[in-house]
Tab-separated table of C-alpha atoms and ligand atoms in Angstrom:
chain	number	residue	atom	x	y	z
A	19	MET	CA	-3.974	-32.590	-5.935
A	20	THR	CA	-8.019	-33.271	-5.726
A	21	LYS	CA	-10.507	-30.250	-4.915
A	22	PRO	CA	-10.992	-30.232	-1.145
A	23	THR	CA	-14.672	-29.951	0.224
A	24	ILE	CA	-15.718	-26.189	0.135
A	25	PRO	CA	-18.221	-25.030	2.674
A	26	LYS	CA	-21.286	-23.413	1.379
A	27	THR	CA	-20.644	-20.193	3.710
A	28	MET	CA	-17.728	-19.062	5.166
A	29	HIS	CA	-16.601	-16.224	7.918
A	30	ALA	CA	-15.962	-12.526	6.482
A	31	LEU	CA	-15.430	-8.931	7.966
A	32	GLN	CA	-18.282	-7.330	6.540
A	33	ALA	CA	-18.481	-3.505	6.454
A	34	ILE	CA	-22.426	-3.289	6.724
A	35	LYS	CA	-22.393	0.356	6.642
A	36	PHE	CA	-20.147	3.313	6.153
A	37	GLY	CA	-19.017	4.735	9.312
A	38	SER	CA	-16.242	4.148	12.030
A	39	PRO	CA	-14.981	0.414	12.305
A	40	GLU	CA	-17.085	-0.259	15.384
A	41	GLU	CA	-20.341	0.641	13.643
A	42	SER	CA	-18.856	-0.877	9.908
A	43	LEU	CA	-17.279	-4.036	10.363
A	44	LYS	CA	-19.011	-7.184	11.756
A	45	TYR	CA	-17.626	-10.778	11.728
A	46	ASN	CA	-20.498	-12.236	9.686
A	47	GLU	CA	-21.531	-15.503	8.063
A	48	ILE	CA	-21.992	-14.971	4.184
A	49	LYS	CA	-22.074	-17.162	0.931
A	50	THR	CA	-18.495	-18.647	-0.135
A	51	PRO	CA	-17.901	-16.934	-3.630
A	52	GLU	CA	-17.564	-19.827	-6.204
A	53	VAL	CA	-15.409	-19.864	-9.631
A	54	ALA	CA	-17.590	-18.975	-12.403
A	55	HIS	CA	-15.310	-17.352	-15.129
A	56	PRO	CA	-12.395	-19.504	-16.756
A	57	ALA	CA	-9.863	-17.423	-15.219
A	58	ASP	CA	-10.818	-17.409	-11.586
A	59	ILE	CA	-9.115	-18.843	-8.529
A	60	LEU	CA	-10.520	-19.424	-5.578
A	61	VAL	CA	-8.329	-19.153	-2.485
A	62	LYS	CA	-8.363	-20.399	0.823
A	63	VAL	CA	-7.237	-17.167	2.618
A	64	LYS	CA	-4.342	-17.014	5.118
A	65	ALA	CA	-3.864	-13.584	5.440
A	66	ALA	CA	-4.966	-10.192	4.237
A	67	GLY	CA	-3.362	-6.839	4.409
A	68	VAL	CA	-4.671	-3.986	5.096
A	69	ASN	CA	-4.657	-0.809	3.461
A	70	GLN	CA	-5.283	2.918	3.831
A	71	ALA	CA	-7.683	2.993	0.793
A	72	GLU	CA	-9.901	0.040	2.811
A	73	ALA	CA	-10.344	2.328	6.114
A	74	LYS	CA	-11.275	5.506	4.019
A	75	GLY	CA	-13.676	3.537	1.903
A	76	ARG	CA	-15.018	2.038	5.005
A	77	ALA	CA	-15.302	5.428	6.440
A	78	GLY	CA	-17.201	6.488	3.412
A	79	ASN	CA	-14.700	8.959	2.613
A	80	PHE	CA	-13.689	7.812	-0.986
A	81	PRO	CA	-15.410	7.893	-3.858
A	82	GLY	CA	-15.596	4.099	-5.254
A	83	PRO	CA	-17.438	1.736	-3.022
A	84	LYS	CA	-21.132	1.420	-2.978
A	85	ASN	CA	-24.432	-0.207	-1.517
A	86	PRO	CA	-22.829	-2.160	1.846
A	87	PRO	CA	-22.670	-4.945	2.785
A	88	LEU	CA	-19.194	-5.036	1.307
A	89	VAL	CA	-16.147	-7.409	2.165
A	90	PHE	CA	-13.193	-5.101	1.724
A	91	GLY	CA	-9.600	-5.991	1.113
A	92	GLY	CA	-7.207	-6.328	-2.040
A	93	ASP	CA	-4.328	-8.275	-0.476
A	94	TYR	CA	-4.052	-11.579	0.169
A	95	SER	CA	-2.294	-14.760	0.418
A	96	GLY	CA	-3.513	-18.477	0.869
A	97	ILE	CA	-4.047	-21.717	-1.066
A	98	ILE	CA	-5.764	-22.588	-4.210
A	99	VAL	CA	-8.931	-24.629	-3.821
A	100	ASP	CA	-10.624	-24.249	-6.842
A	101	LYS	CA	-9.895	-22.770	-10.481
A	102	GLY	CA	-11.671	-22.014	-13.716
A	103	ALA	CA	-10.926	-24.149	-17.326
A	104	LYS	CA	-8.447	-21.629	-18.541
A	105	VAL	CA	-6.274	-21.265	-15.755
A	106	THR	CA	-2.705	-21.967	-16.485
A	107	GLY	CA	0.453	-22.543	-14.343
A	108	PHE	CA	-1.458	-22.683	-11.333
A	109	ASN	CA	-2.962	-26.007	-9.320
A	110	ILE	CA	-5.143	-26.506	-6.563
A	111	GLY	CA	-2.905	-26.949	-3.398
A	112	ASP	CA	-0.630	-24.192	-4.390
A	113	ALA	CA	0.571	-21.420	-2.049
A	114	VAL	CA	-0.179	-17.922	-3.812
A	115	TYR	CA	-0.255	-14.451	-3.052
A	116	GLY	CA	-1.454	-11.142	-4.708
A	117	SER	CA	-4.126	-8.588	-5.013
A	118	LEU	CA	-7.259	-7.740	-6.452
A	119	LYS	CA	-7.740	-5.178	-8.660
A	120	MET	CA	-9.888	-3.357	-6.437
A	121	PRO	CA	-9.340	-3.339	-2.421
A	122	ILE	CA	-12.825	-1.818	-1.973
A	123	GLY	CA	-15.175	-5.141	-2.368
A	124	PRO	CA	-17.605	-5.887	-3.003
A	125	ASN	CA	-15.973	-9.426	-2.461
A	126	GLY	CA	-12.698	-8.569	-1.039
A	127	SER	CA	-9.903	-10.538	0.867
A	128	TYR	CA	-10.914	-9.860	4.497
A	129	ALA	CA	-12.572	-13.426	4.301
A	130	GLU	CA	-12.111	-17.288	4.643
A	131	TYR	CA	-12.230	-17.309	0.802
A	132	VAL	CA	-11.372	-14.936	-1.998
A	133	LEU	CA	-12.005	-15.110	-5.537
A	134	ALA	CA	-9.353	-14.071	-7.748
A	135	SER	CA	-8.255	-13.708	-11.248
A	136	GLN	CA	-5.644	-14.784	-13.638
A	137	ASP	CA	-6.815	-12.096	-15.837
A	138	SER	CA	-6.731	-9.035	-13.421
A	139	GLY	CA	-4.943	-7.569	-10.682
A	140	ALA	CA	-1.836	-9.853	-9.710
A	141	ILE	CA	-1.466	-13.562	-8.360
A	142	VAL	CA	2.190	-15.497	-8.151
A	143	SER	CA	3.592	-18.403	-6.407
A	144	LYS	CA	4.535	-17.612	-2.829
A	145	PRO	CA	7.947	-18.729	-1.955
A	146	ASP	CA	8.328	-20.930	1.122
A	147	HIS	CA	10.574	-18.761	2.820
A	148	LEU	CA	7.730	-15.939	2.905
A	149	SER	CA	5.085	-16.393	5.704
A	150	PHE	CA	1.748	-16.006	4.776
A	151	GLU	CA	1.579	-12.920	6.635
A	152	GLU	CA	4.630	-11.265	5.084
A	153	ALA	CA	3.250	-12.347	1.744
A	154	GLY	CA	-0.492	-11.296	1.636
A	155	SER	CA	0.180	-7.726	2.830
A	156	VAL	CA	2.518	-6.828	0.011
A	157	GLY	CA	0.459	-6.152	-3.314
A	158	VAL	CA	-0.944	-2.671	-2.938
A	159	ALA	CA	1.814	-0.917	-0.941
A	160	LEU	CA	4.762	-2.539	-2.814
A	161	CYS	CA	3.002	-1.684	-6.214
A	162	THR	CA	2.272	1.496	-4.878
A	163	ALA	CA	5.875	2.338	-3.923
A	164	TYR	CA	7.219	0.990	-7.160
A	165	GLN	CA	4.708	3.138	-9.258
A	166	ALA	CA	5.745	6.220	-7.274
A	167	ILE	CA	9.324	5.544	-8.249
A	168	THR	CA	9.957	3.638	-11.155
A	169	GLY	CA	6.364	4.129	-12.649
A	170	MET	CA	6.918	8.123	-12.485
A	171	GLY	CA	9.884	8.802	-10.769
A	172	ASN	CA	11.857	9.607	-13.855
A	173	LEU	CA	15.258	9.033	-12.290
A	174	PRO	CA	18.479	9.815	-14.363
A	175	LYS	CA	19.847	6.570	-15.876
A	176	GLU	CA	23.625	7.325	-15.028
A	177	GLY	CA	25.115	8.445	-11.929
A	178	THR	CA	24.045	8.634	-8.146
A	179	LYS	CA	20.378	9.049	-7.436
A	180	LYS	CA	19.080	10.985	-4.356
A	181	ILE	CA	15.613	9.897	-3.201
A	182	LEU	CA	13.980	11.355	-0.200
A	183	VAL	CA	11.187	9.027	1.123
A	184	LEU	CA	8.388	11.116	3.271
A	185	GLY	CA	6.617	8.871	5.901
A	186	ALA	CA	9.399	5.888	5.340
A	187	SER	CA	8.114	4.177	8.171
A	188	GLY	CA	4.309	3.376	6.981
A	189	GLY	CA	3.331	0.664	4.929
A	190	VAL	CA	4.031	2.307	1.719
A	191	GLY	CA	7.093	4.056	2.874
A	192	THR	CA	9.018	0.752	4.298
A	193	PHE	CA	8.677	-0.710	0.730
A	194	ALA	CA	9.829	2.657	-0.662
A	195	VAL	CA	12.683	2.989	1.234
A	196	GLN	CA	13.801	-0.871	0.160
A	197	TYR	CA	12.516	-0.581	-3.503
A	198	ALA	CA	14.615	2.464	-3.900
A	199	LYS	CA	17.840	0.762	-2.362
A	200	THR	CA	17.348	-1.882	-4.991
A	201	ILE	CA	18.209	0.578	-7.655
A	202	PRO	CA	22.009	0.949	-8.197
A	203	ASP	CA	23.857	4.114	-7.199
A	204	THR	CA	20.887	5.053	-5.045
A	205	GLN	CA	21.160	7.098	-1.902
A	206	VAL	CA	17.980	7.128	0.387
A	207	VAL	CA	16.926	9.325	3.039
A	208	GLY	CA	14.008	8.603	5.204
A	209	ILE	CA	11.855	11.131	6.761
A	210	CYS	CA	10.457	9.663	9.836
A	211	SER	CA	10.226	10.202	13.785
A	212	ASP	CA	13.245	9.625	16.026
A	213	LYS	CA	10.921	6.369	17.442
A	214	ASN	CA	11.169	4.630	14.068
A	215	ALA	CA	14.719	5.974	13.045
A	216	GLU	CA	16.266	2.672	13.860
A	217	LEU	CA	13.824	0.513	11.774
A	218	VAL	CA	13.946	2.866	8.940
A	219	ARG	CA	18.060	2.566	8.836
A	220	SER	CA	17.805	-1.291	9.238
A	221	ILE	CA	15.638	-1.719	5.910
A	222	GLY	CA	18.176	0.422	4.026
A	223	ALA	CA	17.556	4.153	4.381
A	224	ASP	CA	21.362	5.925	4.286
A	225	ARG	CA	20.192	8.437	6.567
A	226	VAL	CA	17.034	9.464	8.370
A	227	VAL	CA	15.434	12.790	9.064
A	228	ASP	CA	13.299	13.330	12.257
A	229	TYR	CA	10.286	15.390	10.914
A	230	THR	CA	9.387	16.095	14.741
A	231	SER	CA	12.825	18.278	14.743
A	232	LYS	CA	12.512	21.865	13.677
A	233	GLU	CA	16.375	22.046	13.673
A	234	ALA	CA	16.663	18.603	11.310
A	235	MET	CA	14.104	19.927	8.916
A	236	ASP	CA	15.133	23.255	8.789
A	237	ALA	CA	18.837	21.686	8.205
A	238	LEU	CA	17.598	19.471	5.225
A	239	VAL	CA	15.932	22.536	3.491
A	240	LYS	CA	18.729	25.036	3.908
A	241	ASP	CA	21.631	22.358	3.283
A	242	GLU	CA	20.331	20.399	0.810
A	243	ALA	CA	18.580	22.673	-1.957
A	244	GLU	CA	18.456	21.293	-5.393
A	245	THR	CA	19.938	17.763	-4.625
A	246	TYR	CA	17.733	15.207	-4.616
A	247	ASP	CA	16.214	13.196	-7.995
A	248	LEU	CA	12.959	12.237	-6.354
A	249	ILE	CA	10.893	12.954	-3.519
A	250	VAL	CA	8.249	10.043	-2.401
A	251	ASP	CA	5.625	11.171	-0.471
A	252	CYS	CA	3.861	8.889	1.162
A	253	VAL	CA	2.057	11.709	3.714
A	254	GLY	CA	0.434	14.073	1.530
A	255	GLY	CA	-0.288	17.868	2.415
A	256	ASP	CA	0.942	21.217	1.453
A	257	ASP	CA	3.463	21.436	4.013
A	258	TYR	CA	5.704	18.933	2.926
A	259	TYR	CA	5.314	19.967	-0.562
A	260	ASN	CA	6.287	23.967	0.100
A	261	ARG	CA	9.044	23.101	2.353
A	262	LEU	CA	11.053	20.424	0.518
A	263	VAL	CA	10.151	21.098	-3.449
A	264	ASN	CA	13.085	23.013	-3.698
A	265	THR	CA	15.411	20.194	-2.182
A	266	LEU	CA	14.681	18.677	-5.467
A	267	LYS	CA	16.790	19.166	-8.495
A	268	LYS	CA	15.423	21.263	-11.393
A	269	GLU	CA	14.873	18.291	-13.411
A	270	GLY	CA	13.617	16.089	-10.048
A	271	THR	CA	10.068	15.168	-9.584
A	272	PHE	CA	8.028	15.055	-6.598
A	273	SER	CA	5.943	11.785	-6.478
A	274	THR	CA	2.877	11.878	-3.981
A	275	THR	CA	0.864	8.475	-2.932
A	276	VAL	CA	-1.769	11.037	-1.653
A	277	GLY	CA	-1.802	14.598	-2.940
A	278	PRO	CA	-2.219	17.989	-1.556
A	279	ILE	CA	-4.003	16.683	1.661
A	280	MET	CA	-2.524	14.991	4.455
A	281	HIS	CA	-4.075	11.446	4.920
A	282	ILE	CA	-6.480	12.320	2.065
A	283	GLY	CA	-9.897	10.154	2.946
A	284	ALA	CA	-8.885	10.057	6.690
A	285	GLU	CA	-11.648	12.928	6.893
A	286	LYS	CA	-14.494	13.698	4.667
A	287	ILE	CA	-13.591	16.349	2.606
A	288	GLY	CA	-17.069	16.832	-0.060
A	289	LEU	CA	-17.578	17.692	-3.849
A	290	THR	CA	-15.572	21.358	-3.083
A	291	GLY	CA	-12.603	19.687	-1.287
A	292	TRP	CA	-12.369	17.179	-4.454
A	293	LEU	CA	-12.344	19.897	-6.761
A	294	SER	CA	-10.023	22.176	-4.864
A	295	MET	CA	-7.472	19.165	-4.832
A	296	GLY	CA	-7.901	18.293	-8.359
A	297	ALA	CA	-7.040	22.241	-9.092
A	298	THR	CA	-3.885	22.255	-6.857
A	299	ILE	CA	-2.683	19.116	-8.390
A	300	LEU	CA	-2.936	20.279	-12.148
A	301	GLY	CA	-1.602	23.755	-11.270
A	302	ARG	CA	1.259	22.129	-9.400
A	303	LYS	CA	1.751	19.749	-12.688
A	304	LEU	CA	1.363	22.892	-15.010
A	305	PHE	CA	2.873	25.727	-13.505
A	306	GLY	CA	4.884	24.211	-9.973
A	307	ALA	CA	8.461	24.601	-9.610
A	308	ARG	CA	9.368	20.910	-10.168
A	309	ASN	CA	7.900	17.861	-12.159
A	310	TYR	CA	4.577	16.814	-10.121
A	311	GLN	CA	3.336	13.275	-10.417
A	312	MET	CA	0.381	11.312	-8.407
A	313	VAL	CA	-0.118	7.742	-8.432
A	314	LEU	CA	-3.385	6.752	-9.664
A	315	SER	CA	-2.884	3.572	-11.167
A	316	PHE	CA	-0.855	0.062	-10.219
A	317	PRO	CA	1.680	-1.813	-12.397
A	318	TRP	CA	-0.216	-5.129	-12.127
A	319	ASP	CA	1.670	-5.963	-15.377
A	320	LYS	CA	4.717	-6.004	-13.601
A	321	PHE	CA	3.862	-7.755	-10.362
A	322	SER	CA	5.182	-11.448	-11.662
A	323	THR	CA	7.912	-10.220	-13.869
A	324	GLU	CA	9.665	-7.202	-11.885
A	325	ILE	CA	7.996	-6.898	-8.044
A	326	ALA	CA	7.405	-10.504	-6.685
A	327	PRO	CA	11.218	-11.478	-7.615
A	328	LEU	CA	12.489	-8.923	-5.433
A	329	LEU	CA	10.598	-10.510	-2.601
A	330	ALA	CA	11.643	-14.143	-3.790
A	331	ASP	CA	15.186	-13.009	-3.979
A	332	GLY	CA	14.971	-11.502	-0.469
A	333	LYS	CA	15.707	-8.296	-1.790
A	334	ILE	CA	12.445	-6.676	-0.314
A	335	LYS	CA	10.711	-7.805	3.066
A	336	THR	CA	7.482	-6.807	4.941
A	337	VAL	CA	8.096	-4.997	7.880
A	338	LEU	CA	5.630	-6.798	10.190
A	339	LYS	CA	4.937	-6.076	13.763
A	340	ASP	CA	3.486	-8.879	16.283
A	341	SER	CA	1.636	-6.014	17.505
A	342	GLN	CA	-0.171	-5.141	14.206
A	343	LEU	CA	-1.227	-8.960	13.417
A	344	PHE	CA	-4.843	-9.173	13.746
A	345	ASP	CA	-7.211	-12.473	13.603
A	346	LEU	CA	-10.263	-11.401	11.047
A	347	LYS	CA	-13.055	-11.463	13.738
A	348	ASP	CA	-10.790	-8.501	15.295
A	349	GLY	CA	-10.478	-6.611	12.412
A	350	VAL	CA	-12.281	-3.344	13.918
A	351	GLN	CA	-8.844	-3.318	15.980
A	352	ALA	CA	-6.901	-3.642	12.578
A	353	HIS	CA	-8.390	-0.690	10.994
A	354	LYS	CA	-8.425	1.570	13.839
A	355	LYS	CA	-4.297	1.081	14.319
A	356	LEU	CA	-4.253	1.953	10.617
A	357	GLU	CA	-6.326	4.953	11.151
A	358	SER	CA	-4.088	5.964	13.858
A	359	HIS	CA	-1.573	6.788	11.639
A	360	ARG	CA	1.019	5.556	13.777
A	361	SER	CA	1.244	2.307	12.631
A	362	VAL	CA	4.871	1.002	11.282
A	363	GLY	CA	5.327	-1.319	8.191
A	364	LYS	CA	2.156	-3.350	7.311
A	365	VAL	CA	-1.120	-3.893	9.279
A	366	VAL	CA	-2.429	-7.897	8.644
A	367	LEU	CA	-5.300	-9.781	9.121
A	368	ARG	CA	-4.854	-13.531	9.726
A	369	ILE	CA	-7.442	-15.875	8.734
B	426	LIG	N1	-2.222	6.732	-4.879
B	426	LIG	C1	-2.404	5.504	-4.168
B	426	LIG	O1	-3.029	4.427	-5.046
B	426	LIG	C2	-2.210	4.914	-3.276
B	426	LIG	C3	-1.951	3.538	-2.930
B	426	LIG	C4	-1.509	3.272	-1.443
B	426	LIG	C5	-1.541	4.054	-0.229
B	426	LIG	N2	-1.926	5.365	-0.582
B	426	LIG	C6	-1.872	6.269	0.432
B	426	LIG	O2	-0.576	6.663	0.863
B	426	LIG	C7	-0.417	7.057	2.147
B	426	LIG	C8	0.584	6.038	2.852
B	426	LIG	O3	-0.074	4.909	3.049
B	426	LIG	P1	0.616	3.945	4.443
B	426	LIG	O4	-0.069	2.642	3.896
B	426	LIG	O5	1.954	3.819	4.156
B	426	LIG	O6	0.004	4.399	5.730
B	426	LIG	P2	0.570	4.049	6.915
B	426	LIG	O7	1.242	2.774	6.860
B	426	LIG	O8	-0.730	4.404	7.720
B	426	LIG	O9	1.474	4.896	7.454
B	426	LIG	C9	1.925	5.182	8.817
B	426	LIG	C10	3.088	6.195	9.054
B	426	LIG	O10	2.914	7.329	8.408
B	426	LIG	C11	4.070	8.183	9.427
B	426	LIG	N3	3.521	9.167	9.428
B	426	LIG	C12	2.620	9.858	10.023
B	426	LIG	N4	2.251	11.055	9.723
B	426	LIG	C13	3.868	11.602	9.501
B	426	LIG	C14	4.547	12.829	8.902
B	426	LIG	N5	3.749	13.817	9.355
B	426	LIG	N6	5.406	12.752	8.581
B	426	LIG	C15	6.213	11.762	8.587
B	426	LIG	N7	5.427	10.401	8.979
B	426	LIG	C16	4.322	10.182	8.985
B	426	LIG	C17	3.822	7.332	10.500
B	426	LIG	O11	5.294	7.371	11.682
B	426	LIG	P3	5.186	8.182	13.113
B	426	LIG	O12	4.149	7.586	13.886
B	426	LIG	O13	6.435	8.205	13.560
B	426	LIG	O14	4.300	9.808	12.548
B	426	LIG	C18	3.292	5.825	10.400
B	426	LIG	O15	5.069	4.683	10.848
B	426	LIG	C19	-1.921	6.726	2.353
B	426	LIG	O16	-2.591	8.110	2.773
B	426	LIG	C20	-2.529	6.180	1.548
B	426	LIG	O17	-3.897	6.369	1.712
B	426	LIG	C21	-2.166	5.910	-2.104
């Protein structure tokens, strides 16, 4: 296919300053990125998943993003419109999806065009049976779930494995439940509120426990002491850790995507907060009752070989609700939805 005409400018959701979604996110016209390096791939974006890291970065609560204006967004799907000389296996016109190495700008996927690279992050061909919205919201959340389970879960090789997923209805949690069920001989219990119980069962959880029910949580702690091999924590905070750590077997692992502060980054915590969090993590790692791990990196090298095939084979599906699909120009609403901490599955921008 010949290279299509690429406009010099494009629409993007720009974070013009750190702050609330309304203060920060503006639907602006900016320069379209161009292929500059041999491994670059320019994608006309069809959908971009929205992740908590972007909302926290936009709010100015996460170290990393600097000097607005910035275009946030890591996950994307779309059509290749240009590529560098060293790109192999992809052609102009191909439908692809993937994730940039960093979702915090400056040139992210909340835009009509995004510059990906075959040398960093992840990019794979999109199977026809996956919609652009499904494919475009996979990267960060599924990689996080994969890393929390396979990268650091230390699961036994033989026998039945019991996994507890905290926050099973969210973006990472819905992938964690499904990914855990792809591992042979696995029993998965999802912690979610009653309103999301049916959904969490429908994606494969063998059982759910309603975290809003004191009786149900007390029964979990009492009846299932030292029975779990792995807890995948997608909520964070001390409360879950303190209540549930003893439901792990002695050699079990508490694998957190968040750490000791619930929804870390939803509020500003300052230098003292970060230092105290670091000290708590170190304390749990060195002196905690069980193995303690925190997801701090992404398995991009496994994306094309181990992660994308699970979607291609239909073993894992993106959980998408119509009410969580937003047009790019309505990105403020998408960030507000995510910041409510009540979204189910993924929040997606359509472009
Ligand atoms: N370490 C990393 O590299 C990494 C990568 C990705 C994400 N993360 C972090 O992982 C966390 C989860 O991300 P996400 O995208 O899954 O978030 P999310 O989609 O916003 O999670 C929303 C879900 O969490 C549930 N929830 C909220 N409070 C809960 C509680 N106390 N107990 C159980 N469930 C609760 C909500 O269900 P209800 O409405 O029923 O409460 C909702 O369905 C975020 O803090 C994110 O920053 C870390």
